[in-house]
XYZ file of C-alpha atoms in Angstrom:
102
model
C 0.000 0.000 0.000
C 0.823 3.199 -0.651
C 1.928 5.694 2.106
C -0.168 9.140 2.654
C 2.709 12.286 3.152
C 2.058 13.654 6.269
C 1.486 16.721 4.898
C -1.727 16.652 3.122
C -5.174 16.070 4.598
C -8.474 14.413 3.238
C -10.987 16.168 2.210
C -13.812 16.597 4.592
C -17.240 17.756 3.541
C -19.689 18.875 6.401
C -23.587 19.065 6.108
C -24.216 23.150 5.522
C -25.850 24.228 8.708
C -29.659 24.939 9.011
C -30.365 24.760 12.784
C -29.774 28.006 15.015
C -29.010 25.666 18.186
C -26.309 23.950 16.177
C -24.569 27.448 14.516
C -24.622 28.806 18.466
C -23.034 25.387 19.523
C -20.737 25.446 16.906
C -19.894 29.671 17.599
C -19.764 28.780 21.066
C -17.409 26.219 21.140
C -15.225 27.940 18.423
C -14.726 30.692 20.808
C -13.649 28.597 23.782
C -11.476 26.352 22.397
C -10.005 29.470 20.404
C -9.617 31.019 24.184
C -7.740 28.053 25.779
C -5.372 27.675 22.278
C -4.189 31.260 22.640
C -3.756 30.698 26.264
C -1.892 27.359 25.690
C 0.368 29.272 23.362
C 1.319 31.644 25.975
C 2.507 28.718 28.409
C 4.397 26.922 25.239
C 2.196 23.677 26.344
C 2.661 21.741 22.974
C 0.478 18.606 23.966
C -2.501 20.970 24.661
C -2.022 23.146 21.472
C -2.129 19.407 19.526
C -5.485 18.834 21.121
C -7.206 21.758 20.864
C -5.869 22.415 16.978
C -7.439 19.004 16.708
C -10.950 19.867 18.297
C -10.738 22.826 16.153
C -10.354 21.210 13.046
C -12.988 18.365 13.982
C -15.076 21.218 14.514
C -15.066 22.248 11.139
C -12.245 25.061 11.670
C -12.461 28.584 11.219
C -14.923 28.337 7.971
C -17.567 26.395 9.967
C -17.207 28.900 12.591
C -18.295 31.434 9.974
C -20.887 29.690 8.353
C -22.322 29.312 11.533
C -21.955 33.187 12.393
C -23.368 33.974 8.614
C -26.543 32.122 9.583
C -27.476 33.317 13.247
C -26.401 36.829 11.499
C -28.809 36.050 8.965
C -31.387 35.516 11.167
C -31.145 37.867 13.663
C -30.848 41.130 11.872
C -32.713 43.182 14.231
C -30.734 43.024 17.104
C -28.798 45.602 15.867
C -32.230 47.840 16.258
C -32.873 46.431 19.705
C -29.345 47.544 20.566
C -29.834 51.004 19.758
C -33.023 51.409 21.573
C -31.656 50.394 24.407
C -28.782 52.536 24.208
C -31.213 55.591 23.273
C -33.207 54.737 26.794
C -29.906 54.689 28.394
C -29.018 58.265 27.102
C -26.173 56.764 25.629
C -26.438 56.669 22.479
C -23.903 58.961 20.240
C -25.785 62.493 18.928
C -24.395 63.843 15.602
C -21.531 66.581 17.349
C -20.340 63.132 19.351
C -17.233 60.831 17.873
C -18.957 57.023 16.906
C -19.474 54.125 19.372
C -16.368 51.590 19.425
């Protein structure tokens, strides 16, 4: 048999995503393993950066991560108007003469 080079990877298809609960799952989880990589970079911990590379890609990596975002973005569009009314009850929201929210 022939020998795969260690270098490439199989192609993996995943199902495109439909379900909110799943795209939060998946956004969710993205985030916190992304958290505990960065901070097992920072202590040089090379087993632990193995393993959570690993979960990452089984995941679905960074592109499943933003097909997830794409579709609870999608679907939620009007939280950005909920945000805003809140902030204009809270008196906090920028006027014209003011420099833009960060």
């Amino acid at each position: 048999k022939r020998k795969r080079s260690g270098g490439v990877r199989p192609l993996v298809c995943f199902k495109p995503l439909t379900s909110q609960r799943a795209a939060r799952t998946i956004t969710s989880k993205f985030h916190k393993l992304s958290h505990a990589l960065e901070q097992t970079r920072m202590q040089n911990d090379k087993e632990e950066k193995t393993r959570l590379e690993k979960e990452l890609d089984d995941l679905g990596g960074r592109e499943m991560y933003q097909n997830a975002s794409i579709l609870l973005t999608d679907l939620n569009k009007s939280s950005s108007k909920w945000v805003f009314q809140n902030l204009t009850r809270m008196k906090r929201r920028p006027t014209k003469n003011m420099p833009k929210l960060r």
